[in-house]
mmCIF file of C-alpha atoms and ligand atoms in Angstrom:
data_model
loop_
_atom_site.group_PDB
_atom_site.id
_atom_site.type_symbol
_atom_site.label_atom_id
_atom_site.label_comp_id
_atom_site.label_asym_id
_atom_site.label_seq_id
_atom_site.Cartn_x
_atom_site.Cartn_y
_atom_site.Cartn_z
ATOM 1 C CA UNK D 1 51.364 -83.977 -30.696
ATOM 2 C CA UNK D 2 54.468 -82.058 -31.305
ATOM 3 C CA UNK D 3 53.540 -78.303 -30.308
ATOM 4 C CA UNK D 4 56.871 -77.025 -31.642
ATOM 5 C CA UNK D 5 56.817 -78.801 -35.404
ATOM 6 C CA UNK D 6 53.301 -77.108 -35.514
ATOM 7 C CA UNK D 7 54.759 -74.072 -34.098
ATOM 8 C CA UNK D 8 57.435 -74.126 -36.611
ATOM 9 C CA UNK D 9 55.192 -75.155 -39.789
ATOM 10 C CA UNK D 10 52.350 -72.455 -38.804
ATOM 11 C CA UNK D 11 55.093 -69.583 -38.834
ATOM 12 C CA UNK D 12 56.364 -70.765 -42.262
ATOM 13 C CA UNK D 13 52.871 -70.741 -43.826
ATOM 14 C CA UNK D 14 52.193 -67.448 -42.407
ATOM 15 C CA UNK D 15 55.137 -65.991 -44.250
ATOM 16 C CA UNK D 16 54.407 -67.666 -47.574
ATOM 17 C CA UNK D 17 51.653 -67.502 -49.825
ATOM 18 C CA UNK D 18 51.692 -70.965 -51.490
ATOM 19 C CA UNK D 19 51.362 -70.836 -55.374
ATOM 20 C CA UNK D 20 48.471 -72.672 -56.230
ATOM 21 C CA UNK D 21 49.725 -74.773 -59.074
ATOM 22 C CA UNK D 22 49.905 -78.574 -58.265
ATOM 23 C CA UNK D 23 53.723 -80.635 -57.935
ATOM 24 C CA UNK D 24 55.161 -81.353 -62.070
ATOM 25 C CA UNK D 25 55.637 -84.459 -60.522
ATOM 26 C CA UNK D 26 51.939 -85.281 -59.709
ATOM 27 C CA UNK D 27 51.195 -83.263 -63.115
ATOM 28 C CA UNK D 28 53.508 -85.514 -64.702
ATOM 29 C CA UNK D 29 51.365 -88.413 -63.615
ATOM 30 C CA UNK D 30 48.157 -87.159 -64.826
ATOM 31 C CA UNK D 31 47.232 -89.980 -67.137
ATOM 32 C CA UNK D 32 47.908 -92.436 -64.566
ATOM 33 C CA UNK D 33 45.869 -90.989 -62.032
ATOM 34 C CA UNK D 34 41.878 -91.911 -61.135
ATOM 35 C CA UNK D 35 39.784 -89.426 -61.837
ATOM 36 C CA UNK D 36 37.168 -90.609 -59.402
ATOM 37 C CA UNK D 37 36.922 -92.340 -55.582
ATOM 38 C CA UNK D 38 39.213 -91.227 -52.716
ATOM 39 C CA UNK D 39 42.487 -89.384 -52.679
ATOM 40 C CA UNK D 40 44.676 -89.006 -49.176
ATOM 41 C CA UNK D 41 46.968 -86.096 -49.482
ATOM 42 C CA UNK D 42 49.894 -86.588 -46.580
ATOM 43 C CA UNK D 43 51.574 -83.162 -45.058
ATOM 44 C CA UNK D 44 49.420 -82.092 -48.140
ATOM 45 C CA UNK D 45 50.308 -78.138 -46.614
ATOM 46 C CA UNK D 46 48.268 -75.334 -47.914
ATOM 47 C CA UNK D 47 46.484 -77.570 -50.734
ATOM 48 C CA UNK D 48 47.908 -76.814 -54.097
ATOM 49 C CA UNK D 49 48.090 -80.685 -54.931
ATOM 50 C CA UNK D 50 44.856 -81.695 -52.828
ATOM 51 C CA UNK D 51 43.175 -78.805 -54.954
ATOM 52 C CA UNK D 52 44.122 -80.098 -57.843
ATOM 53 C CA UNK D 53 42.927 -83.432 -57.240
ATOM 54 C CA UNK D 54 39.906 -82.217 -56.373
ATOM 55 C CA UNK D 55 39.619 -80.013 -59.715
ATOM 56 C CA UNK D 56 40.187 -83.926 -61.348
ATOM 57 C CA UNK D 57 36.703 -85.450 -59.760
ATOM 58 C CA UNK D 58 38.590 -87.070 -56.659
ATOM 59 C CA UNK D 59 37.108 -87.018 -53.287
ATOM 60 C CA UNK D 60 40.182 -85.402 -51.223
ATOM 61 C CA UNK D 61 41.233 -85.754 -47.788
ATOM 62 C CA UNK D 62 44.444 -83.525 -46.920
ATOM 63 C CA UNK D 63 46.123 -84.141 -43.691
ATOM 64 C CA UNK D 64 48.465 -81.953 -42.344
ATOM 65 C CA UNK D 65 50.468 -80.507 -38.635
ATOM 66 C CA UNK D 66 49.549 -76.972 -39.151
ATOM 67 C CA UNK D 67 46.518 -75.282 -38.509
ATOM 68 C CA UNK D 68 47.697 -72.296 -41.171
ATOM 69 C CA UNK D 69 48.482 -74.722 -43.863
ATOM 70 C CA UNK D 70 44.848 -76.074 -43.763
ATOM 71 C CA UNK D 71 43.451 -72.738 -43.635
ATOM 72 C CA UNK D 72 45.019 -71.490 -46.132
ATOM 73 C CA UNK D 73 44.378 -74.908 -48.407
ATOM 74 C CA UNK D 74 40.344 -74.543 -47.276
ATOM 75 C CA UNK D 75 40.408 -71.304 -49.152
ATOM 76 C CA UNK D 76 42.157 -72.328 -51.992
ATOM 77 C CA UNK D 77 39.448 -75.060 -52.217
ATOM 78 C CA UNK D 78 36.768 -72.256 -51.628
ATOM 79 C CA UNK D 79 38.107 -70.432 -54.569
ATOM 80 C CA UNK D 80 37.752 -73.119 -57.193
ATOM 81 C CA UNK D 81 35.023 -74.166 -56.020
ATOM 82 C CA UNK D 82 35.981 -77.941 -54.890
ATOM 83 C CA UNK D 83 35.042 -80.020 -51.970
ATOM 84 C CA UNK D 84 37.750 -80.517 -49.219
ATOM 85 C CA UNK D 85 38.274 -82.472 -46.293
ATOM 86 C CA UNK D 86 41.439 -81.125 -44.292
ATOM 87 C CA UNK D 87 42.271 -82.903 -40.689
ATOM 88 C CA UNK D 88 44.631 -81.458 -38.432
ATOM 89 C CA UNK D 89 46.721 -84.403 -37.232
ATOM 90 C CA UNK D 90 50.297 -85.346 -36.578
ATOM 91 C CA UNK D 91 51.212 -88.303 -38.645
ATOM 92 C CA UNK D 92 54.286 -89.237 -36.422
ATOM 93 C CA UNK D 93 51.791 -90.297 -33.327
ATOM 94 C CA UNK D 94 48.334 -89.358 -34.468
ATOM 95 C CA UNK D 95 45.850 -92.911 -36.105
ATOM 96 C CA UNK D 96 45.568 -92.001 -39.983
ATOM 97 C CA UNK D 97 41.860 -91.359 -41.251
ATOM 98 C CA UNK D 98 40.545 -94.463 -42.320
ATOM 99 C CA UNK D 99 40.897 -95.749 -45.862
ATOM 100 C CA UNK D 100 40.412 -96.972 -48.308
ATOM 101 C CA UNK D 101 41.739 -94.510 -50.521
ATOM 102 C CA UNK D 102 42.344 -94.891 -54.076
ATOM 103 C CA UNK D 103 45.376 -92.837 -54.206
ATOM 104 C CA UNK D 104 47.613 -91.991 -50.995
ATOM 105 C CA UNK D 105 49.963 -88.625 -52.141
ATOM 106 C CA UNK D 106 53.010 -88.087 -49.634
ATOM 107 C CA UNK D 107 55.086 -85.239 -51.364
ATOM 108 C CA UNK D 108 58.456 -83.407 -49.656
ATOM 109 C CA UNK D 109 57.186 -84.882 -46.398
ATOM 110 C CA UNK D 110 59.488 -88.063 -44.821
ATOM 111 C CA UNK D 111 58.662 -89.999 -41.886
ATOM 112 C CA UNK D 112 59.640 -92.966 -42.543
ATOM 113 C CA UNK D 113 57.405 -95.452 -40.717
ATOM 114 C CA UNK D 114 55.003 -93.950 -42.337
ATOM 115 C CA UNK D 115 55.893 -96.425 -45.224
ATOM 116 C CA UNK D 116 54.379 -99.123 -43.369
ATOM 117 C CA UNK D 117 50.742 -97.795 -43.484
ATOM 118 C CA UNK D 118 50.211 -96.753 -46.838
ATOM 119 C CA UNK D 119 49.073 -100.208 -47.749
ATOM 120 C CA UNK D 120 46.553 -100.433 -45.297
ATOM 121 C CA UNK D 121 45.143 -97.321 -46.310
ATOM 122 C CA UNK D 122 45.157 -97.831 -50.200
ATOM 123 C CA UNK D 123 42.198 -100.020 -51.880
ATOM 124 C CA UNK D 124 43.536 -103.078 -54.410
ATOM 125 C CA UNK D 125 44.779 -101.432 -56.735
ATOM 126 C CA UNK D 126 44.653 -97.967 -55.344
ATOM 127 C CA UNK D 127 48.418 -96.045 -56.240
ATOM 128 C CA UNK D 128 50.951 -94.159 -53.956
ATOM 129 C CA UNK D 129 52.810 -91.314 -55.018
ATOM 130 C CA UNK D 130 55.579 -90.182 -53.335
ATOM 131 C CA UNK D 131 58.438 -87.844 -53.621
ATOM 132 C CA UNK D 132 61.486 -86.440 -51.541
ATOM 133 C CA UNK D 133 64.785 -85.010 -51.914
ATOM 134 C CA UNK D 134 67.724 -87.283 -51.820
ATOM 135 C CA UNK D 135 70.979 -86.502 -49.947
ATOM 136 C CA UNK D 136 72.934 -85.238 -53.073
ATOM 137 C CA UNK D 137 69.715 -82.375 -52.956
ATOM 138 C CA UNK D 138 72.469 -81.274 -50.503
ATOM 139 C CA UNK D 139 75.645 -80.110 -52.883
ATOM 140 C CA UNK D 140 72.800 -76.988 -54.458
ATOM 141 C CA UNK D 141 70.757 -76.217 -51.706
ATOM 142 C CA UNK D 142 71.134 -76.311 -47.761
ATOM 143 C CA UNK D 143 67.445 -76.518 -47.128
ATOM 144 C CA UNK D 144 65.765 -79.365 -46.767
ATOM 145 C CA UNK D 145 68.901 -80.395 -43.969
ATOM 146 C CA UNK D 146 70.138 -84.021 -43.864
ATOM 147 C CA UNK D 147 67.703 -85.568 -41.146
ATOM 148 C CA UNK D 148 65.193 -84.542 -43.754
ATOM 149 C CA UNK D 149 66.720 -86.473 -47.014
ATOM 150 C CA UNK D 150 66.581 -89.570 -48.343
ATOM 151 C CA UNK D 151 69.561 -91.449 -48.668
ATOM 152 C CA UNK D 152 70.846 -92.275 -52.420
ATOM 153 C CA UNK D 153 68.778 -95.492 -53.321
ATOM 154 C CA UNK D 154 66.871 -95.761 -50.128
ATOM 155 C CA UNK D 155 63.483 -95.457 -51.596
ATOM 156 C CA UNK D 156 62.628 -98.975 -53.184
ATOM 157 C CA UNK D 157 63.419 -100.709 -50.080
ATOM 158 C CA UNK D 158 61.189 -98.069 -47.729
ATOM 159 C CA UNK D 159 58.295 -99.528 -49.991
ATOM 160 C CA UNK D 160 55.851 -102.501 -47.998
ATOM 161 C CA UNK D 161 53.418 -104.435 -50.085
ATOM 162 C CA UNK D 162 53.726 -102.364 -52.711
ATOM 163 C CA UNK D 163 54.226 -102.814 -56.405
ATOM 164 C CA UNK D 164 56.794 -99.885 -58.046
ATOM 165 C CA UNK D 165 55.584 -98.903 -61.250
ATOM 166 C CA UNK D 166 57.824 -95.872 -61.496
ATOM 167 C CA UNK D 167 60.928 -94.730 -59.894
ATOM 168 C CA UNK D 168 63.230 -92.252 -60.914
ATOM 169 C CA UNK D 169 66.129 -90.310 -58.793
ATOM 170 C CA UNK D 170 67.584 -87.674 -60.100
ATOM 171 C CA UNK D 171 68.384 -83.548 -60.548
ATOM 172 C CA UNK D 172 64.604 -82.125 -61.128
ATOM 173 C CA UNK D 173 63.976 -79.477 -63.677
ATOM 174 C CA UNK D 174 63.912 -77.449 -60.907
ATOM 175 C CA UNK D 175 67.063 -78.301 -59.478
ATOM 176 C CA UNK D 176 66.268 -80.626 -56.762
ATOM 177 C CA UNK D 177 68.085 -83.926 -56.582
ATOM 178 C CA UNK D 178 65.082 -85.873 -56.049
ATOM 179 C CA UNK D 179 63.519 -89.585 -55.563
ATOM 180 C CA UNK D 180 60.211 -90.124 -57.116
ATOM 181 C CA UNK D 181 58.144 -93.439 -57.215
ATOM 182 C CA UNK D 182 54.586 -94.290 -58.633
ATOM 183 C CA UNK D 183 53.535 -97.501 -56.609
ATOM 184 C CA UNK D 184 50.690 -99.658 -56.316
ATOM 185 C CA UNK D 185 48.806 -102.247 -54.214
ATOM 186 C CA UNK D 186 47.831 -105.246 -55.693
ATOM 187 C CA UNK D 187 44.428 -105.867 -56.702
ATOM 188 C CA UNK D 188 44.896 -109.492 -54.654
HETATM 189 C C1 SAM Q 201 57.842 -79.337 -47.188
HETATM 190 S S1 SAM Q 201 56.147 -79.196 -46.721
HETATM 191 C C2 SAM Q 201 55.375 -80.109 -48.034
HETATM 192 C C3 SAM Q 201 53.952 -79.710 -48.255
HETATM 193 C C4 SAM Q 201 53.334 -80.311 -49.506
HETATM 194 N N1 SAM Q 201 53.206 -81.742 -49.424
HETATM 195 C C5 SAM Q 201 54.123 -79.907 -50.720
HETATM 196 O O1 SAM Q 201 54.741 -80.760 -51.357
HETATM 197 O O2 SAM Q 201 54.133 -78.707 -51.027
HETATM 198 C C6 SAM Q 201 56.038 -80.350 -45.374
HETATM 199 C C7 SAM Q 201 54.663 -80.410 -44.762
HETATM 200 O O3 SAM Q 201 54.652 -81.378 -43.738
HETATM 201 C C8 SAM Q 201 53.851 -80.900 -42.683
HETATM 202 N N2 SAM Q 201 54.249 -81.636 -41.489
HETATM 203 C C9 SAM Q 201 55.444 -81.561 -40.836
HETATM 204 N N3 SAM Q 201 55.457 -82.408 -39.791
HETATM 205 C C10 SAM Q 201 54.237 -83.019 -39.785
HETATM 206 C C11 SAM Q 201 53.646 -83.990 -38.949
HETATM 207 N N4 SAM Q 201 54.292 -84.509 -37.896
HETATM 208 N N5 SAM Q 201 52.388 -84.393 -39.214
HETATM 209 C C12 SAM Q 201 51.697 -83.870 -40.272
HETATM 210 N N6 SAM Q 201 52.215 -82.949 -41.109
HETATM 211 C C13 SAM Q 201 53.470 -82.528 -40.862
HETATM 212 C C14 SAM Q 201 54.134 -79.413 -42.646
HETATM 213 O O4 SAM Q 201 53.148 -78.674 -41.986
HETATM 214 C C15 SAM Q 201 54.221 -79.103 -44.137
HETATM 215 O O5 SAM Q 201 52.967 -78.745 -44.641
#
């Protein structure tokens, strides 16, 4: 388990309160989402997509490194009054919680052989959402820094046994020079 990513991640959270409205990108997806079964949300931090989810009639598992994140996401869940499963694990050495989940989230969090689980973790059918800044992100912002980025057009192929229903890569609203896909696993 890596003591100083936790470390790192718990003194972040402590200095931030994070807002509690979900990712426009998941909120852009809301008619394609379930509404009911089991949602994983991966590095899910302090909730504010998990919650949201859970607000929706999923049954919500968030995963994250830091032990503030998930407190602070278990009182966001407190406070509207949804269920929430949070597990403190580190997804570059710790086993995932076992599936299957109808929707797997992964949002500004990229470790790449990750990638290769998701399908083992989704049901048939069950859809992946995923999202992370692209190297160009770099030319407005210095944060996230370039070990963290995607490189331009590196998404589709980072995808195993899954279908892409959606990918875009772009400048965000919000300024971010993102890669976004909506993926699924076949129902066969
Ligand atoms: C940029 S934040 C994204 C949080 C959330 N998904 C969002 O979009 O707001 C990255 C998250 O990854 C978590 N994280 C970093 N390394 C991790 C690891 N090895 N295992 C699990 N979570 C990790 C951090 O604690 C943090 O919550």
């Amino acid at each position: 388990m890596s003591q100083e990513d936790r470390q790192r991640w718990n003194s972040k959270y402590q200095q931030t309160t994070a807002p509690p409205e979900p990712s426009d990108f998941l909120r852009s997806l809301e008619g394609r989402l379930p509404r009911k079964g089991r949602a994983l949300d991966l590095a899910g931090g302090a909730g504010h997509d998990a919650c949201w989810l859970a607000r929706r009639g999923l049954d919500v598992t968030l995963v994250d490194i830091s032990d503030v994140a998930l407190a602070q996401a278990e009182t966001l869940a407190r406070d509207a009054g949804v269920p929430l499963t949070h597990l403190r694990l580190d997804l570059e050495s710790d086993p995932l919680p076992p599936g299957p989940f109808d929707l797997v989230v992964c949002l500004n969090y990229l470790w790449r052989p990750l990638f290769a689980a998701v399908p083992r973790l989704l049901a048939p059918g069950g859809l992946f959402v995923f999202a992370q800044p692209t190297r160009r992100n770099l030319q407005r912002h210095p944060h996230p820094s370039k070990r963290f980025l995607l490189e331009e057009g590196e998404l589709p192929a980072l995808l195993q046994g899954l279908q892409s229903l959606s990918f875009t890569e772009d400048w965000t609203d919000a300024g971010r020079h993102e890669a976004r896909v909506l993926a699924q696993r076949r129902l066969y």
